[in-house]
Tab-separated table of C-alpha atoms and ligand atoms in Angstrom:
chain	number	residue	atom	x	y	z
Q	1	MET	CA	0.141	0.047	-0.093
Q	2	GLN	CA	1.353	3.701	-1.030
Q	3	SER	CA	1.741	5.922	1.868
Q	4	VAL	CA	-0.790	8.996	2.070
Q	5	SER	CA	2.156	11.368	1.393
Q	6	LYS	CA	3.094	9.527	-2.001
Q	7	VAL	CA	-0.381	9.511	-3.230
Q	8	MET	CA	-0.810	13.362	-2.495
Q	9	GLY	CA	2.490	13.908	-4.304
Q	10	ASN	CA	1.377	12.247	-7.386
Q	11	ILE	CA	-1.852	14.256	-7.299
Q	12	THR	CA	0.080	17.599	-6.915
Q	13	MET	CA	2.348	16.550	-9.758
Q	14	ALA	CA	-0.711	15.924	-11.922
Q	15	PHE	CA	-2.726	18.886	-10.932
Q	16	LYS	CA	-2.379	21.558	-13.528
Q	17	VAL	CA	-4.057	25.026	-13.574
Q	18	LEU	CA	-4.648	25.679	-17.264
Q	19	ASP	CA	-6.240	28.971	-16.872
Q	20	THR	CA	-7.281	31.685	-14.778
Q	21	PHE	CA	-10.091	34.019	-15.566
Q	22	GLU	CA	-12.943	36.073	-14.165
Q	23	CYS	CA	-16.185	33.820	-14.962
Q	24	GLU	CA	-19.640	34.865	-15.505
Q	25	CYS	CA	-20.636	34.148	-11.945
Q	26	GLY	CA	-18.138	36.893	-10.819
Q	27	GLN	CA	-15.654	34.663	-9.186
Q	28	VAL	CA	-12.160	34.635	-10.232
Q	29	VAL	CA	-11.738	30.993	-11.295
Q	30	GLU	CA	-8.972	28.497	-12.020
Q	31	LEU	CA	-9.343	26.037	-14.910
Q	32	ILE	CA	-7.942	22.620	-13.470
Q	33	GLU	CA	-6.742	19.562	-14.918
Q	34	THR	CA	-6.416	16.828	-13.020
Q	35	PRO	CA	-6.193	12.882	-13.535
Q	36	ILE	CA	-9.366	10.695	-12.418
Q	37	LEU	CA	-8.104	8.868	-9.405
Q	38	GLY	CA	-10.681	5.639	-9.271
Q	39	GLY	CA	-13.461	4.095	-11.006
Q	40	PRO	CA	-13.303	2.733	-14.821
Q	41	GLN	CA	-12.001	5.874	-15.933
Q	42	LYS	CA	-9.030	6.208	-13.858
Q	43	GLY	CA	-5.959	7.877	-14.929
Q	44	GLN	CA	-8.055	9.801	-17.730
Q	45	LEU	CA	-7.748	13.634	-17.428
Q	46	MET	CA	-10.663	15.646	-16.258
Q	47	GLN	CA	-11.073	19.408	-16.155
Q	48	TYR	CA	-13.198	21.624	-13.658
Q	49	LYS	CA	-13.459	25.194	-12.664
Q	50	LYS	CA	-12.420	25.858	-9.305
Q	51	ASN	CA	-14.120	28.463	-7.133
Q	52	CYS	CA	-16.990	28.940	-9.808
Q	53	ARG	CA	-20.597	29.533	-8.432
Q	54	CYS	CA	-22.312	29.317	-11.958
Q	55	GLU	CA	-23.984	25.977	-10.721
Q	56	ASP	CA	-24.938	27.504	-7.220
Q	57	LEU	CA	-26.647	30.673	-9.066
Q	58	LYS	CA	-28.390	28.456	-11.386
Q	59	ILE	CA	-30.030	26.576	-8.666
Q	60	LEU	CA	-30.617	29.981	-6.637
Q	61	GLU	CA	-32.194	31.329	-9.711
Q	62	LYS	CA	-34.392	28.314	-10.108
Q	63	ILE	CA	-35.639	28.831	-6.623
Q	64	ARG	CA	-36.274	32.672	-7.039
Q	65	GLN	CA	-38.216	31.832	-10.489
Q	66	ASP	CA	-40.383	29.199	-8.374
Q	67	ASN	CA	-40.857	31.437	-5.759
Q	68	ARG	CA	-42.059	34.389	-8.344
Q	69	GLU	CA	-44.361	31.732	-10.018
Q	70	GLN	CA	-45.864	30.888	-6.636
Q	71	ALA	CA	-46.639	34.418	-5.630
Q	72	LYS	CA	-48.071	34.982	-9.158
Q	73	ARG	CA	-50.123	32.178	-8.800
Q	74	LYS	CA	-51.290	33.428	-5.452
Q	75	VAL	CA	-52.230	36.975	-6.437
Q	76	THR	CA	-53.814	35.521	-9.562
Q	77	LYS	CA	-55.984	33.346	-7.415
Q	78	ILE	CA	-56.898	36.158	-5.094
Q	79	PHE	CA	-57.756	38.026	-8.048
Q	80	ASP	CA	-59.947	35.344	-9.672
Q	81	LEU	CA	-61.588	34.204	-6.187
Q	82	HIS	CA	-62.495	37.744	-4.639
Q	83	SER	CA	-63.189	39.894	-7.589
Q	84	LEU	CA	-66.676	40.795	-8.556
Q	85	ILE	CA	-66.355	41.830	-12.545
Q	86	ASN	CA	-68.978	42.170	-15.263
Q	87	PRO	CA	-68.171	39.835	-17.951
Q	88	LYS	CA	-67.965	42.091	-20.571
Q	89	LEU	CA	-65.007	44.019	-18.706
Q	90	LYS	CA	-62.727	41.070	-17.866
Q	91	GLU	CA	-61.117	41.365	-21.394
Q	92	ALA	CA	-59.960	44.868	-20.981
Q	93	THR	CA	-56.497	46.076	-20.911
Q	94	PHE	CA	-54.375	49.404	-21.428
Q	95	GLY	CA	-53.664	47.577	-24.760
Q	96	SER	CA	-57.356	47.865	-25.863
Q	97	PHE	CA	-58.239	51.083	-24.688
Q	98	ARG	CA	-59.186	53.618	-27.452
Q	99	ARG	CA	-58.086	57.124	-27.092
Q	100	ASP	CA	-58.826	58.147	-30.852
Q	101	LEU	CA	-62.808	57.477	-31.486
Q	102	PRO	CA	-63.869	59.042	-34.728
Q	103	GLU	CA	-67.161	60.143	-33.352
Q	104	ASN	CA	-65.445	62.019	-30.304
Q	105	THR	CA	-64.854	65.725	-30.402
Q	106	PRO	CA	-60.815	66.286	-30.502
Q	107	GLU	CA	-61.328	67.558	-26.597
Q	108	GLN	CA	-62.948	64.229	-25.865
Q	109	ASN	CA	-60.197	62.386	-27.226
Q	110	GLN	CA	-57.912	64.473	-25.191
Q	111	SER	CA	-59.527	63.591	-21.896
Q	112	LEU	CA	-59.501	59.758	-22.677
Q	113	SER	CA	-55.593	60.225	-23.560
Q	114	ALA	CA	-55.253	62.386	-20.203
Q	115	ALA	CA	-57.106	59.608	-18.212
Q	116	TYR	CA	-55.095	56.792	-20.078
Q	117	PHE	CA	-52.131	58.877	-18.981
Q	118	LYS	CA	-53.220	58.925	-15.435
Q	119	ALA	CA	-53.966	55.213	-15.042
Q	120	THR	CA	-50.368	54.250	-16.413
Q	121	GLU	CA	-48.396	56.616	-14.280
Q	122	TYR	CA	-50.495	55.116	-11.473
Q	123	VAL	CA	-49.174	51.695	-12.303
Q	124	LYS	CA	-45.745	52.846	-12.979
Q	125	THR	CA	-45.275	54.688	-9.590
Q	126	PHE	CA	-47.239	51.989	-7.668
Q	127	LYS	CA	-45.511	51.686	-4.462
Q	128	LEU	CA	-46.920	49.849	-1.015
Q	129	GLU	CA	-45.262	52.169	1.170
Q	130	GLU	CA	-46.903	55.320	-0.765
Q	131	PRO	CA	-50.493	54.677	-1.111
Q	132	LYS	CA	-52.402	56.901	-3.482
Q	133	ASN	CA	-56.192	56.675	-4.815
Q	134	LEU	CA	-57.569	57.623	-8.059
Q	135	LEU	CA	-61.414	58.758	-8.728
Q	136	PHE	CA	-62.400	58.175	-12.104
Q	137	GLN	CA	-65.616	60.412	-12.810
Q	138	GLY	CA	-67.516	60.567	-15.900
Q	139	THR	CA	-70.793	59.586	-17.629
Q	140	PHE	CA	-71.648	56.049	-18.284
Q	141	GLY	CA	-69.706	54.108	-21.154
Q	142	ASN	CA	-66.897	56.539	-21.419
Q	143	GLY	CA	-63.813	53.884	-20.454
Q	144	LYS	CA	-63.263	54.470	-17.045
Q	145	SER	CA	-64.107	50.857	-16.133
Q	146	HIS	CA	-62.140	49.633	-18.692
Q	147	LEU	CA	-59.082	51.604	-17.366
Q	148	ALA	CA	-60.051	50.820	-13.907
Q	149	VAL	CA	-59.568	47.076	-14.888
Q	150	SER	CA	-56.570	47.613	-16.639
Q	151	ILE	CA	-55.096	49.078	-13.663
Q	152	ALA	CA	-55.940	46.022	-11.557
Q	153	LYS	CA	-54.487	43.576	-14.120
Q	154	ALA	CA	-51.309	45.515	-14.460
Q	155	ILE	CA	-50.680	45.823	-10.817
Q	156	ARG	CA	-51.692	42.410	-10.265
Q	157	ASP	CA	-48.979	41.203	-12.859
Q	158	LYS	CA	-46.336	43.112	-11.000
Q	159	GLY	CA	-46.881	40.405	-8.042
Q	160	TYR	CA	-49.351	42.669	-5.686
Q	161	SER	CA	-52.648	41.265	-4.468
Q	162	VAL	CA	-55.419	43.215	-6.133
Q	163	ILE	CA	-59.461	42.834	-5.984
Q	164	PHE	CA	-61.692	44.620	-8.482
Q	165	ILE	CA	-65.087	45.058	-7.361
Q	166	SER	CA	-68.533	46.071	-8.985
Q	167	THR	CA	-69.639	48.023	-5.825
Q	168	PRO	CA	-73.259	47.093	-6.749
Q	169	LYS	CA	-72.258	43.388	-6.678
Q	170	LEU	CA	-70.354	43.698	-3.444
Q	171	LEU	CA	-73.354	44.909	-1.688
Q	172	THR	CA	-75.537	42.538	-2.871
Q	173	LYS	CA	-72.867	39.614	-2.077
Q	174	ILE	CA	-72.546	41.349	1.485
Q	175	ARG	CA	-76.481	41.379	1.830
Q	176	SER	CA	-76.604	37.644	0.764
Q	177	THR	CA	-74.475	36.615	3.727
Q	178	TYR	CA	-77.212	37.913	6.042
Q	179	ASN	CA	-79.427	34.723	4.783
Q	180	LYS	CA	-79.126	32.203	7.412
Q	181	ASN	CA	-78.105	29.487	4.858
Q	182	SER	CA	-75.186	31.603	3.706
Q	183	GLU	CA	-71.830	29.701	3.630
Q	184	GLN	CA	-69.941	33.064	3.973
Q	185	THR	CA	-70.461	35.498	6.415
Q	186	GLU	CA	-70.072	39.241	5.999
Q	187	LEU	CA	-66.608	39.214	7.599
Q	188	ASP	CA	-65.384	36.488	5.053
Q	189	VAL	CA	-66.178	39.000	2.075
Q	190	ILE	CA	-65.016	42.061	3.498
Q	191	ARG	CA	-61.700	40.383	5.169
Q	192	HIS	CA	-60.056	39.946	1.979
Q	193	ILE	CA	-60.995	43.461	0.628
Q	194	GLU	CA	-59.181	44.617	3.859
Q	195	LEU	CA	-56.024	42.910	3.182
Q	196	ALA	CA	-55.538	43.521	-0.691
Q	197	ASP	CA	-52.639	45.867	-1.938
Q	198	LEU	CA	-55.008	47.333	-4.229
Q	199	VAL	CA	-58.998	47.489	-4.491
Q	200	VAL	CA	-60.896	48.668	-7.411
Q	201	PHE	CA	-64.381	49.859	-6.494
Q	202	ASP	CA	-66.166	50.295	-9.745
Q	203	ASP	CA	-69.493	51.841	-10.200
Q	204	ILE	CA	-69.793	53.892	-6.827
Q	205	GLY	CA	-73.035	55.402	-6.514
Q	206	ALA	CA	-75.158	53.147	-8.963
Q	207	GLU	CA	-79.048	53.480	-8.816
Q	208	SER	CA	-79.376	50.281	-6.618
Q	209	THR	CA	-77.012	51.545	-4.010
Q	210	ASN	CA	-78.163	54.413	-2.859
Q	211	GLU	CA	-79.875	53.412	0.204
Q	212	GLY	CA	-79.205	54.038	3.796
Q	213	TRP	CA	-78.125	50.366	4.604
Q	214	ALA	CA	-75.926	50.347	1.603
Q	215	MET	CA	-74.345	53.850	2.044
Q	216	GLN	CA	-73.506	52.875	5.779
Q	217	LYS	CA	-71.765	49.593	4.647
Q	218	LEU	CA	-69.588	51.590	1.853
Q	219	PHE	CA	-68.601	54.104	4.406
Q	220	GLU	CA	-67.431	50.953	6.727
Q	221	VAL	CA	-65.651	49.446	3.814
Q	222	PHE	CA	-63.804	52.700	2.424
Q	223	ASP	CA	-62.752	53.268	6.046
Q	224	GLN	CA	-61.012	50.111	6.073
Q	225	ARG	CA	-59.302	50.820	2.881
Q	226	SER	CA	-58.277	54.136	4.235
Q	227	GLY	CA	-54.387	54.340	4.195
Q	228	LYS	CA	-54.104	51.808	1.363
Q	229	HIS	CA	-54.337	51.803	-2.448
Q	230	ASN	CA	-57.771	52.329	-4.116
Q	231	VAL	CA	-59.287	53.239	-7.567
Q	232	PHE	CA	-62.612	54.346	-7.463
Q	233	THR	CA	-65.133	54.677	-10.751
Q	234	THR	CA	-68.427	56.670	-10.684
Q	235	ASN	CA	-70.976	58.091	-12.978
Q	236	LEU	CA	-72.083	60.487	-10.515
Q	237	SER	CA	-71.186	64.077	-10.703
Q	238	SER	CA	-69.914	66.224	-7.956
Q	239	GLN	CA	-73.337	67.854	-7.840
Q	240	GLU	CA	-75.203	64.648	-7.813
Q	241	PHE	CA	-73.097	63.402	-4.700
Q	242	GLU	CA	-73.514	66.784	-2.874
Q	243	ALA	CA	-77.314	66.454	-3.356
Q	244	LYS	CA	-78.061	63.569	-0.799
Q	245	LYS	CA	-76.405	63.630	2.732
Q	246	ASP	CA	-75.432	60.059	2.672
Q	247	LEU	CA	-73.529	60.184	-0.749
Q	248	LYS	CA	-72.106	63.694	0.429
Q	249	ARG	CA	-70.536	61.589	3.270
Q	250	ILE	CA	-69.278	58.865	1.113
Q	251	PHE	CA	-67.965	61.431	-1.357
Q	252	SER	CA	-65.879	63.644	1.280
Q	253	ARG	CA	-64.596	60.224	2.593
Q	254	LEU	CA	-63.537	59.024	-1.018
Q	255	MET	CA	-61.849	62.184	-1.852
Q	256	GLN	CA	-59.313	61.995	0.966
Q	257	ASP	CA	-55.740	61.699	-0.575
Q	258	THR	CA	-57.285	60.771	-3.928
Q	259	GLU	CA	-56.891	62.451	-6.963
Q	260	PRO	CA	-59.756	63.041	-9.458
Q	261	VAL	CA	-59.759	62.222	-13.075
Q	262	VAL	CA	-62.600	63.734	-14.921
Q	263	ILE	CA	-63.110	61.841	-18.326
Q	264	ASN	CA	-64.980	63.360	-21.009
Q	265	ALA	CA	-66.823	66.231	-18.797
Q	266	LYS	CA	-67.910	69.312	-19.173
Q	267	ASP	CA	-65.786	72.108	-17.650
Q	268	TYR	CA	-68.340	73.177	-14.702
Q	269	ARG	CA	-68.030	69.581	-13.612
Q	270	LYS	CA	-64.130	69.695	-13.310
Q	271	ARG	CA	-64.302	73.196	-11.762
Q	272	HIS	CA	-66.773	71.954	-9.173
Q	273	LEU	CA	-64.957	68.801	-8.679
Q	274	LYS	CA	-61.816	70.964	-7.762
Q	275	LYS	CA	-63.558	72.879	-5.451
Q	276	ALA	CA	-65.057	70.095	-3.822
Q	277	VAL	CA	-61.612	68.716	-3.407
Q	278	SER	CA	-59.557	71.555	-2.122
Q	279	SER	CA	-62.890	72.583	0.659
A	301	ZN	ZN1	-18.650	30.672	-12.821
């Protein structure tokens, strides 16, 4: 049997540094050539990169990728499970938003462009630690819900938990939990809304929701969302909000830390909204 020092001596002699270079993993790596010590390939030369971290980084990157995909699945699940969204709005994206409708006046198209810009800016500058609210206001069918859905999807795709809610549907759902056969409680419905990084409340003040109970509920829900990111849309003008006591209370709650974006509206509305915001 050979002594240990003799074996080590043989290895040292056969051990050759072929090259030293900075590897793509960032390490200074030695390319080593050395004979294989045992097994069927004994005696053959093999090469390896000493200090190389490429394999480790590949494994780490794979773990990160898996985590990202898991997070994405999670936020997609939250969005799909808890959103209350009208079917025809489901496919809306920034890409399908029209800002150049031939039937519009140049001013109206300008208003659409400005709203589009606000919406994309909101997505670009979205930071959890700097909560911001947007209120899209304008008459029925002018694209505000389309923009709100686009925002929701884009923020979700950034990995944040987002819920899009048709406000009338939310109230119907809450009301349905009062039924003694209901599997969900009101708390079940509201808890997810409270926890989400962003909630879009679409169609606030729609006809069926203007009663006292509904207004009280909405006020509670909005209150829970204060200090977080929210996007609101409404068909109502500022005057319509001001006309009823309950609505007025909701409106002043909504406008805290909220930037209004008026789409396709006449000047007097804009002026009035600005006045309402600054007062
Ligand atoms: Zn390397």
